């Protein structure tokens, strides 16, 4: 990132910090997904998220609407979150590869912030800023808008240079970033609250799916479709969802047939061939190579330092390319150790359990679709993370922790739950898994 770009981001974030609602800083961070790189200021790397966090601190100091007790009072599962950050810190400080950067207290503090606590900071940030149902809806839309922008960039690259990677280095990084946004766009398209949301969701879904196919990433395609499938499977459990999906089913079946009839040569297009090869599953040569060669190799490496990891997941003895585990869970094991991996899996299971509880607890149709929109992106991410490092990738990790915070608040304190949903359950006994507050 150039200094000029960073300066423009500072100006925008400063204006939001001084005049706009606090959650607009999160919205801006998601929308500005395109600017993923850092700028160097006196040898210190600074990116848009650093600016956002700094402006949030400034906003609190100047406008003074939050107290430290606000977060402390409503911080579900603080202990496992703090344990995760502490274990990541211990792993980072233990790894010999990082010792050259740990030469004085200031550098140690900066490195620990950047690589251990900043990746998980969106959990308390969302707890602090997103206690309102309306705010959450806007943040979800911002996630899609940010993905739309990089999709347009990648499509242009695909038609000009043939290398559709957006602002990233590889097609897998690019497509993996779109995985959580695709089912959110689908939710807006199929079950909108207003007509413009359906148009926005439909346009975004088609745009992102085209970007994924033109990138040639099969894993990204499978992950995005898995998230969409999870959303549709949940929608089939709702009467309105079944009616709408069954009406759309003939169109879904007829569209590819008509496309082939109009343009038979489309089946010979490289991107289409690449996408269709995903049907081979584990029989695909690339997937078989990962399972048979890369995973066993890094599994042995992981067990050499199982508790704190070794700080990096690259084995240069394998050559300059394809020298990583090609499995996000195995990568976490290698880098951070088994305790961090177990804790992260605990958070995944906890989120899906919360979604399950909220979905089956509520009788409100719109709210149930909304819960599916919170569950589907994580479903796509955890599947895609099997073949690539996706879950812990910058944008995806932010989305993950934001969604986890939203469901944690809803289950424990009722924040982010519409008043009409609370009123529906005012006379009910809460089920053991959920504690929505009684209506006043």
Short mmCIF file of C-alpha atoms in Angstrom, two decimals:
data_model
loop_
_atom_site.label_atom_id
_atom_site.label_comp_id
_atom_site.label_asym_id
_atom_site.label_seq_id
_atom_site.Cartn_x
_atom_site.Cartn_y
_atom_site.Cartn_z
CA UNK A 1 0.00 0.00 0.00
CA UNK A 2 1.29 3.45 -0.87
CA UNK A 3 1.55 6.22 1.70
CA UNK A 4 -1.02 8.23 -0.28
CA UNK A 5 -3.56 5.40 -0.07
CA UNK A 6 -2.91 5.01 3.65
CA UNK A 7 -3.39 8.77 4.12
CA UNK A 8 -6.75 8.63 2.34
CA UNK A 9 -7.83 5.73 4.55
CA UNK A 10 -6.81 7.73 7.63
CA UNK A 11 -8.91 10.69 6.46
CA UNK A 12 -11.98 8.51 5.86
CA UNK A 13 -11.62 6.66 9.16
CA UNK A 14 -11.03 9.91 11.05
CA UNK A 15 -14.24 11.40 9.67
CA UNK A 16 -16.17 8.28 10.68
CA UNK A 17 -14.59 8.26 14.14
CA UNK A 18 -15.59 11.87 14.83
CA UNK A 19 -19.04 12.02 13.25
CA UNK A 20 -20.50 8.60 12.39
CA UNK A 21 -21.80 5.72 14.55
CA UNK A 22 -18.97 3.66 16.00
CA UNK A 23 -19.89 0.51 14.07
CA UNK A 24 -19.31 2.39 10.80
CA UNK A 25 -15.59 1.84 11.41
CA UNK A 26 -16.13 -1.92 11.15
CA UNK A 27 -18.27 -1.40 8.05
CA UNK A 28 -15.49 0.63 6.43
CA UNK A 29 -12.88 -2.02 7.24
CA UNK A 30 -14.93 -4.73 5.51
CA UNK A 31 -15.76 -2.54 2.51
CA UNK A 32 -12.09 -1.63 2.03
CA UNK A 33 -11.10 -5.28 1.62
CA UNK A 34 -9.22 -4.40 -1.59
CA UNK A 35 -6.48 -2.68 0.40
CA UNK A 36 -5.08 -5.71 2.19
CA UNK A 37 -1.42 -4.72 2.16
CA UNK A 38 0.48 -2.62 4.67
CA UNK A 39 2.40 0.61 4.35
CA UNK A 40 5.71 1.14 6.11
CA UNK A 41 5.92 4.11 8.48
CA UNK A 42 9.43 4.40 9.90
CA UNK A 43 9.92 0.67 9.56
CA UNK A 44 6.57 -0.15 11.20
CA UNK A 45 3.91 -1.89 9.10
CA UNK A 46 0.51 -0.20 9.26
CA UNK A 47 -2.63 -1.38 7.47
CA UNK A 48 -6.27 -0.30 7.34
CA UNK A 49 -7.23 -2.40 10.37
CA UNK A 50 -4.52 -0.74 12.46
CA UNK A 51 -5.93 2.62 11.40
CA UNK A 52 -9.45 1.49 12.24
CA UNK A 53 -8.47 0.32 15.72
CA UNK A 54 -6.59 3.55 16.36
CA UNK A 55 -9.55 5.63 15.23
CA UNK A 56 -11.87 3.62 17.45
CA UNK A 57 -9.69 4.43 20.46
CA UNK A 58 -9.72 8.10 19.41
CA UNK A 59 -13.51 8.05 19.04
CA UNK A 60 -13.93 6.59 22.52
CA UNK A 61 -11.60 9.20 24.01
CA UNK A 62 -13.22 12.13 22.21
CA UNK A 63 -16.86 11.10 22.28
CA UNK A 64 -16.71 9.04 25.46
CA UNK A 65 -19.71 6.79 24.93
CA UNK A 66 -18.13 3.55 26.09
CA UNK A 67 -16.73 2.50 29.43
CA UNK A 68 -14.43 -0.49 29.99
CA UNK A 69 -17.19 -2.07 32.05
CA UNK A 70 -19.47 -2.15 28.98
CA UNK A 71 -17.37 -4.86 27.41
CA UNK A 72 -16.45 -6.61 30.66
CA UNK A 73 -20.13 -6.95 31.56
CA UNK A 74 -21.09 -8.54 28.25
CA UNK A 75 -18.10 -10.67 27.20
CA UNK A 76 -19.34 -14.22 26.58
CA UNK A 77 -16.64 -16.86 26.85
CA UNK A 78 -13.86 -14.46 27.81
CA UNK A 79 -11.73 -17.26 29.28
CA UNK A 80 -11.46 -19.42 26.11
CA UNK A 81 -10.90 -16.30 23.99
CA UNK A 82 -8.15 -15.08 26.31
CA UNK A 83 -6.66 -18.58 26.43
CA UNK A 84 -6.53 -18.66 22.63
CA UNK A 85 -4.71 -15.33 22.45
CA UNK A 86 -2.34 -16.33 25.26
CA UNK A 87 -1.47 -19.66 23.62
CA UNK A 88 -0.87 -17.93 20.29
CA UNK A 89 1.39 -15.47 22.12
CA UNK A 90 3.32 -18.29 23.81
CA UNK A 91 3.71 -20.06 20.48
CA UNK A 92 4.96 -16.90 18.78
CA UNK A 93 7.48 -16.12 21.52
CA UNK A 94 8.67 -19.74 21.61
CA UNK A 95 9.32 -20.16 17.87
CA UNK A 96 13.04 -19.63 17.05
CA UNK A 97 12.17 -18.13 13.66
CA UNK A 98 10.61 -15.12 15.42
CA UNK A 99 13.43 -14.40 17.86
CA UNK A 100 15.24 -11.99 15.54
CA UNK A 101 12.24 -9.64 15.82
CA UNK A 102 12.03 -9.83 19.60
CA UNK A 103 14.95 -7.63 20.57
CA UNK A 104 13.34 -5.11 22.95
CA UNK A 105 10.04 -4.62 24.85
CA UNK A 106 8.57 -2.26 22.24
CA UNK A 107 9.24 -4.61 19.33
CA UNK A 108 8.00 -7.59 21.35
CA UNK A 109 4.75 -5.76 22.18
CA UNK A 110 4.22 -4.77 18.56
CA UNK A 111 4.90 -8.27 17.20
CA UNK A 112 2.63 -9.90 19.78
CA UNK A 113 -0.16 -7.44 18.97
CA UNK A 114 0.20 -7.88 15.23
CA UNK A 115 0.47 -11.66 15.01
CA UNK A 116 -1.34 -12.91 18.13
CA UNK A 117 -4.10 -10.53 19.29
CA UNK A 118 -4.98 -8.53 16.21
CA UNK A 119 -6.19 -11.65 14.30
CA UNK A 120 -8.81 -12.32 17.03
CA UNK A 121 -9.63 -8.70 17.98
CA UNK A 122 -12.86 -8.67 15.95
CA UNK A 123 -14.54 -10.84 18.58
CA UNK A 124 -14.51 -8.21 21.37
CA UNK A 125 -14.89 -5.49 18.75
CA UNK A 126 -18.16 -7.00 17.52
CA UNK A 127 -19.32 -7.55 21.11
CA UNK A 128 -18.80 -3.85 21.76
CA UNK A 129 -20.24 -2.39 18.56
CA UNK A 130 -22.85 -4.81 17.19
CA UNK A 131 -25.48 -5.23 19.88
CA UNK A 132 -28.25 -4.03 17.58
CA UNK A 133 -29.99 -6.15 14.91
CA UNK A 134 -29.96 -3.31 12.37
CA UNK A 135 -26.23 -2.69 12.78
CA UNK A 136 -25.52 -6.37 12.23
CA UNK A 137 -27.49 -6.37 8.96
CA UNK A 138 -25.43 -3.45 7.65
CA UNK A 139 -22.16 -5.14 8.60
CA UNK A 140 -23.24 -8.29 6.76
CA UNK A 141 -23.95 -6.17 3.70
CA UNK A 142 -20.54 -4.51 4.02
CA UNK A 143 -18.90 -7.95 3.90
CA UNK A 144 -20.60 -8.60 0.55
CA UNK A 145 -19.72 -5.15 -0.84
CA UNK A 146 -16.04 -5.65 -0.03
CA UNK A 147 -16.13 -9.03 -1.79
CA UNK A 148 -17.92 -7.46 -4.78
CA UNK A 149 -15.15 -4.92 -5.25
CA UNK A 150 -12.37 -7.49 -5.40
CA UNK A 151 -14.56 -9.70 -7.64
CA UNK A 152 -14.80 -6.90 -10.21
CA UNK A 153 -11.03 -6.47 -10.01
CA UNK A 154 -10.46 -10.21 -10.55
CA UNK A 155 -12.87 -10.45 -13.48
CA UNK A 156 -11.10 -7.56 -15.21
CA UNK A 157 -7.78 -9.30 -14.59
CA UNK A 158 -9.18 -12.55 -15.97
CA UNK A 159 -10.17 -10.96 -19.26
CA UNK A 160 -6.98 -8.89 -19.61
CA UNK A 161 -4.06 -10.77 -18.08
CA UNK A 162 -5.63 -14.20 -17.54
CA UNK A 163 -4.53 -14.21 -13.89
CA UNK A 164 -7.64 -13.50 -11.77
CA UNK A 165 -6.31 -13.11 -8.24
CA UNK A 166 -7.72 -9.72 -7.20
CA UNK A 167 -5.43 -7.97 -4.71
CA UNK A 168 -3.94 -11.30 -3.56
CA UNK A 169 -0.94 -13.36 -4.62
CA UNK A 170 -2.74 -16.56 -5.57
CA UNK A 171 -6.13 -17.65 -6.90
CA UNK A 172 -6.69 -19.81 -3.82
CA UNK A 173 -6.29 -16.83 -1.49
CA UNK A 174 -8.68 -14.82 -3.64
CA UNK A 175 -11.40 -17.46 -3.94
CA UNK A 176 -11.09 -18.43 -0.29
CA UNK A 177 -11.76 -14.83 0.68
CA UNK A 178 -15.04 -14.92 -1.26
CA UNK A 179 -16.24 -18.15 0.40
CA UNK A 180 -18.00 -16.52 3.41
CA UNK A 181 -19.50 -13.69 1.34
CA UNK A 182 -21.20 -15.89 -1.29
CA UNK A 183 -23.84 -17.48 1.03
CA UNK A 184 -24.52 -14.08 2.61
CA UNK A 185 -25.30 -12.70 -0.86
CA UNK A 186 -27.50 -15.74 -1.54
CA UNK A 187 -29.46 -15.08 1.65
CA UNK A 188 -30.11 -11.48 0.57
CA UNK A 189 -31.17 -12.68 -2.88
CA UNK A 190 -33.56 -15.46 -1.85
CA UNK A 191 -35.09 -14.02 1.31
CA UNK A 192 -34.78 -10.23 1.25
CA UNK A 193 -36.59 -7.86 3.57
CA UNK A 194 -36.88 -5.32 0.75
CA UNK A 195 -36.82 -5.57 -3.04
CA UNK A 196 -33.51 -3.73 -3.39
CA UNK A 197 -31.87 -6.34 -1.14
CA UNK A 198 -32.91 -9.07 -3.58
CA UNK A 199 -31.39 -7.14 -6.51
CA UNK A 200 -28.23 -6.46 -4.53
CA UNK A 201 -27.92 -10.08 -3.38
CA UNK A 202 -28.57 -11.53 -6.84
CA UNK A 203 -26.07 -9.23 -8.55
CA UNK A 204 -23.44 -9.90 -5.87
CA UNK A 205 -23.93 -13.68 -5.98
CA UNK A 206 -23.56 -13.86 -9.75
CA UNK A 207 -20.58 -11.49 -9.66
CA UNK A 208 -18.71 -13.48 -7.02
CA UNK A 209 -19.47 -16.86 -8.57
CA UNK A 210 -18.18 -15.59 -11.91
CA UNK A 211 -15.05 -14.30 -10.22
CA UNK A 212 -14.43 -17.67 -8.55
CA UNK A 213 -14.91 -19.62 -11.80
CA UNK A 214 -12.69 -17.27 -13.79
CA UNK A 215 -9.98 -17.62 -11.13
CA UNK A 216 -9.94 -21.39 -11.72
CA UNK A 217 -9.94 -22.26 -8.02
CA UNK A 218 -11.85 -25.49 -7.50
CA UNK A 219 -11.55 -25.38 -3.73
CA UNK A 220 -13.06 -21.90 -3.62
CA UNK A 221 -15.95 -23.06 -5.80
CA UNK A 222 -16.64 -26.07 -3.56
CA UNK A 223 -16.43 -23.95 -0.39
CA UNK A 224 -18.79 -21.28 -1.72
CA UNK A 225 -21.31 -23.84 -2.96
CA UNK A 226 -21.09 -25.73 0.35
CA UNK A 227 -22.04 -22.56 2.22
CA UNK A 228 -24.95 -22.03 -0.18
CA UNK A 229 -26.02 -25.66 0.22
CA UNK A 230 -26.04 -25.33 4.01
CA UNK A 231 -28.20 -22.23 3.77
CA UNK A 232 -30.65 -23.92 1.38
CA UNK A 233 -30.79 -27.08 3.51
CA UNK A 234 -31.80 -24.99 6.51
CA UNK A 235 -34.28 -23.01 4.42
CA UNK A 236 -35.98 -26.28 3.44
CA UNK A 237 -36.92 -26.73 7.10
CA UNK A 238 -39.06 -23.56 6.90
CA UNK A 239 -42.34 -23.61 4.99
CA UNK A 240 -41.65 -20.32 3.20
CA UNK A 241 -38.14 -21.54 2.38
CA UNK A 242 -39.45 -24.76 0.82
CA UNK A 243 -42.00 -22.88 -1.29
CA UNK A 244 -39.47 -20.37 -2.59
CA UNK A 245 -36.72 -22.91 -3.30
CA UNK A 246 -39.12 -25.29 -5.04
CA UNK A 247 -40.28 -22.43 -7.26
CA UNK A 248 -36.68 -21.65 -8.15
CA UNK A 249 -35.68 -25.29 -8.72
CA UNK A 250 -36.86 -25.45 -12.37
CA UNK A 251 -34.90 -22.28 -13.16
CA UNK A 252 -31.77 -23.67 -11.52
CA UNK A 253 -32.03 -26.85 -13.59
CA UNK A 254 -33.02 -25.15 -16.86
CA UNK A 255 -30.46 -22.32 -16.79
CA UNK A 256 -27.31 -24.43 -17.43
CA UNK A 257 -29.15 -26.53 -20.04
CA UNK A 258 -30.24 -23.44 -21.96
CA UNK A 259 -26.74 -21.99 -21.67
CA UNK A 260 -25.25 -25.13 -23.21
CA UNK A 261 -27.86 -25.17 -26.00
CA UNK A 262 -27.15 -21.53 -26.86
CA UNK A 263 -23.37 -21.92 -26.62
CA UNK A 264 -22.23 -25.59 -26.77
CA UNK A 265 -18.59 -24.50 -26.84
CA UNK A 266 -18.87 -23.31 -23.27
CA UNK A 267 -18.14 -26.86 -22.05
CA UNK A 268 -14.69 -26.58 -23.63
CA UNK A 269 -13.83 -23.36 -21.82
CA UNK A 270 -10.85 -23.87 -19.44
CA UNK A 271 -12.69 -22.34 -16.48
CA UNK A 272 -15.72 -24.61 -16.99
CA UNK A 273 -13.52 -27.71 -17.32
CA UNK A 274 -11.71 -26.72 -14.15
CA UNK A 275 -14.98 -26.25 -12.29
CA UNK A 276 -16.44 -29.55 -13.50
CA UNK A 277 -13.34 -31.42 -12.35
CA UNK A 278 -14.40 -30.79 -8.74
CA UNK A 279 -16.83 -33.70 -9.15
CA UNK A 280 -13.85 -36.07 -9.05
CA UNK A 281 -13.38 -35.35 -5.33
CA UNK A 282 -10.49 -37.24 -3.77
CA UNK A 283 -9.84 -39.03 -7.09
CA UNK A 284 -8.59 -35.76 -8.55
CA UNK A 285 -4.82 -35.93 -9.01
CA UNK A 286 -4.20 -32.66 -7.17
CA UNK A 287 -6.34 -33.67 -4.19
CA UNK A 288 -4.78 -37.13 -4.12
CA UNK A 289 -1.32 -35.53 -4.09
CA UNK A 290 -2.25 -33.43 -1.07
CA UNK A 291 -3.70 -36.38 0.85
CA UNK A 292 -0.94 -38.85 0.02
CA UNK A 293 2.14 -36.62 0.08
CA UNK A 294 1.68 -33.23 1.72
CA UNK A 295 -0.58 -34.11 4.66
CA UNK A 296 1.49 -37.05 6.00
CA UNK A 297 4.71 -35.04 5.58
CA UNK A 298 3.47 -32.07 7.63
CA UNK A 299 1.69 -34.33 10.11
CA UNK A 300 5.08 -35.71 11.08
CA UNK A 301 6.50 -32.19 11.32
CA UNK A 302 3.61 -31.08 13.55
CA UNK A 303 4.25 -33.85 16.08
CA UNK A 304 7.86 -32.75 16.48
CA UNK A 305 6.61 -29.64 18.38
CA UNK A 306 2.99 -30.53 19.25
CA UNK A 307 2.34 -28.09 22.12
CA UNK A 308 3.55 -24.70 20.86
CA UNK A 309 4.23 -25.40 17.19
CA UNK A 310 7.24 -24.15 15.28
CA UNK A 311 5.97 -20.72 14.13
CA UNK A 312 5.70 -21.33 10.37
CA UNK A 313 4.19 -23.90 8.03
CA UNK A 314 6.64 -23.79 5.11
CA UNK A 315 9.14 -26.57 4.38
CA UNK A 316 11.71 -25.20 1.96
CA UNK A 317 13.21 -28.65 1.46
CA UNK A 318 10.15 -29.36 -0.73
CA UNK A 319 11.20 -26.66 -3.19
CA UNK A 320 10.17 -23.03 -3.84
CA UNK A 321 6.53 -23.89 -4.64
CA UNK A 322 3.78 -26.09 -3.12
CA UNK A 323 5.78 -26.33 0.11
CA UNK A 324 2.93 -25.84 2.64
CA UNK A 325 0.45 -28.34 4.18
CA UNK A 326 -2.47 -27.36 1.88
CA UNK A 327 -4.73 -27.95 4.86
CA UNK A 328 -5.77 -25.11 7.15
CA UNK A 329 -6.18 -27.25 10.28
CA UNK A 330 -2.84 -28.95 9.78
CA UNK A 331 -1.28 -25.55 9.16
CA UNK A 332 -2.58 -24.27 12.52
CA UNK A 333 -1.21 -27.42 14.20
CA UNK A 334 2.22 -26.87 12.64
CA UNK A 335 2.38 -23.14 13.40
CA UNK A 336 0.73 -22.89 16.83
CA UNK A 337 0.45 -26.40 18.21
CA UNK A 338 -2.37 -28.71 19.23
CA UNK A 339 -3.93 -26.61 22.06
CA UNK A 340 -4.58 -23.68 19.70
CA UNK A 341 -6.09 -26.03 17.13
CA UNK A 342 -8.39 -27.59 19.74
CA UNK A 343 -9.50 -24.18 21.01
CA UNK A 344 -10.25 -22.94 17.52
CA UNK A 345 -12.31 -26.07 16.79
CA UNK A 346 -14.15 -25.44 20.07
CA UNK A 347 -15.09 -21.96 18.84
CA UNK A 348 -16.32 -23.40 15.52
CA UNK A 349 -18.47 -25.99 17.26
CA UNK A 350 -19.74 -23.38 19.72
CA UNK A 351 -20.84 -21.06 16.91
CA UNK A 352 -22.65 -23.80 15.00
CA UNK A 353 -24.30 -24.98 18.22
CA UNK A 354 -25.47 -21.42 18.93
CA UNK A 355 -26.88 -21.14 15.41
CA UNK A 356 -28.69 -24.45 15.87
CA UNK A 357 -30.19 -23.31 19.17
CA UNK A 358 -31.30 -19.92 17.83
CA UNK A 359 -32.73 -21.41 14.65
CA UNK A 360 -34.91 -24.00 16.37
CA UNK A 361 -35.80 -21.74 19.30
CA UNK A 362 -37.28 -18.89 17.29
CA UNK A 363 -40.71 -18.94 15.69
CA UNK A 364 -39.97 -15.80 13.65
CA UNK A 365 -39.44 -16.72 9.97
CA UNK A 366 -37.27 -13.72 9.07
CA UNK A 367 -35.04 -14.30 12.09
CA UNK A 368 -34.58 -17.98 11.22
CA UNK A 369 -33.35 -17.03 7.73
CA UNK A 370 -31.04 -14.52 9.39
CA UNK A 371 -29.56 -17.25 11.62
CA UNK A 372 -28.95 -19.39 8.53
CA UNK A 373 -27.08 -16.43 7.07
CA UNK A 374 -24.81 -16.49 10.14
CA UNK A 375 -24.22 -20.25 9.98
CA UNK A 376 -23.69 -20.80 6.24
CA UNK A 377 -20.47 -18.72 5.84
CA UNK A 378 -18.77 -20.69 8.63
CA UNK A 379 -19.91 -23.96 7.06
CA UNK A 380 -18.27 -22.98 3.78
CA UNK A 381 -15.11 -21.81 5.53
CA UNK A 382 -14.54 -24.94 7.59
CA UNK A 383 -14.93 -27.11 4.49
CA UNK A 384 -12.61 -25.01 2.33
CA UNK A 385 -10.12 -24.94 5.20
CA UNK A 386 -9.56 -28.65 4.63
CA UNK A 387 -7.71 -27.94 1.38
CA UNK A 388 -6.36 -24.41 1.91
CA UNK A 389 -5.49 -22.03 4.74
CA UNK A 390 -8.75 -20.09 4.61
CA UNK A 391 -10.28 -19.78 8.07
CA UNK A 392 -7.32 -17.87 9.55
CA UNK A 393 -6.77 -15.73 6.46
CA UNK A 394 -7.18 -12.03 7.36
CA UNK A 395 -10.65 -11.18 5.95
CA UNK A 396 -12.11 -14.63 6.62
CA UNK A 397 -10.93 -14.62 10.24
CA UNK A 398 -12.54 -11.20 10.76
CA UNK A 399 -15.82 -12.49 9.36
CA UNK A 400 -15.59 -15.64 11.48
CA UNK A 401 -15.04 -13.79 14.75
CA UNK A 402 -17.75 -11.27 13.92
CA UNK A 403 -20.28 -14.06 13.33
CA UNK A 404 -19.17 -15.91 16.48
CA UNK A 405 -19.63 -12.75 18.54
CA UNK A 406 -23.11 -12.11 17.11
CA UNK A 407 -24.42 -15.58 18.01
CA UNK A 408 -22.69 -15.54 21.40
CA UNK A 409 -24.41 -12.26 22.29
CA UNK A 410 -27.77 -13.49 21.09
CA UNK A 411 -27.61 -16.72 23.06
CA UNK A 412 -26.27 -15.31 26.32
CA UNK A 413 -27.69 -11.80 26.62
CA UNK A 414 -30.20 -11.42 23.80
CA UNK A 415 -28.28 -8.62 22.06
CA UNK A 416 -28.77 -8.51 18.30
CA UNK A 417 -32.17 -10.22 18.65
CA UNK A 418 -35.10 -8.15 17.29
CA UNK A 419 -37.62 -7.05 19.89
CA UNK A 420 -40.44 -8.88 18.11
CA UNK A 421 -38.53 -12.16 18.59
CA UNK A 422 -38.03 -11.45 22.30
CA UNK A 423 -41.72 -10.62 22.65
CA UNK A 424 -42.70 -13.92 21.06
CA UNK A 425 -40.89 -15.75 23.86
CA UNK A 426 -41.83 -13.50 26.74
CA UNK A 427 -43.97 -16.21 28.35
CA UNK A 428 -41.80 -19.18 27.38
CA UNK A 429 -39.19 -20.93 29.45
CA UNK A 430 -35.87 -20.70 27.62
CA UNK A 431 -34.42 -23.95 26.46
CA UNK A 432 -31.22 -25.04 28.24
CA UNK A 433 -28.97 -23.93 25.40
CA UNK A 434 -30.28 -20.38 25.18
CA UNK A 435 -31.15 -17.57 27.56
CA UNK A 436 -33.00 -14.82 25.74
CA UNK A 437 -34.12 -12.12 28.21
CA UNK A 438 -37.80 -11.73 28.94
CA UNK A 439 -39.55 -8.79 27.31
CA UNK A 440 -40.10 -5.81 29.54
#
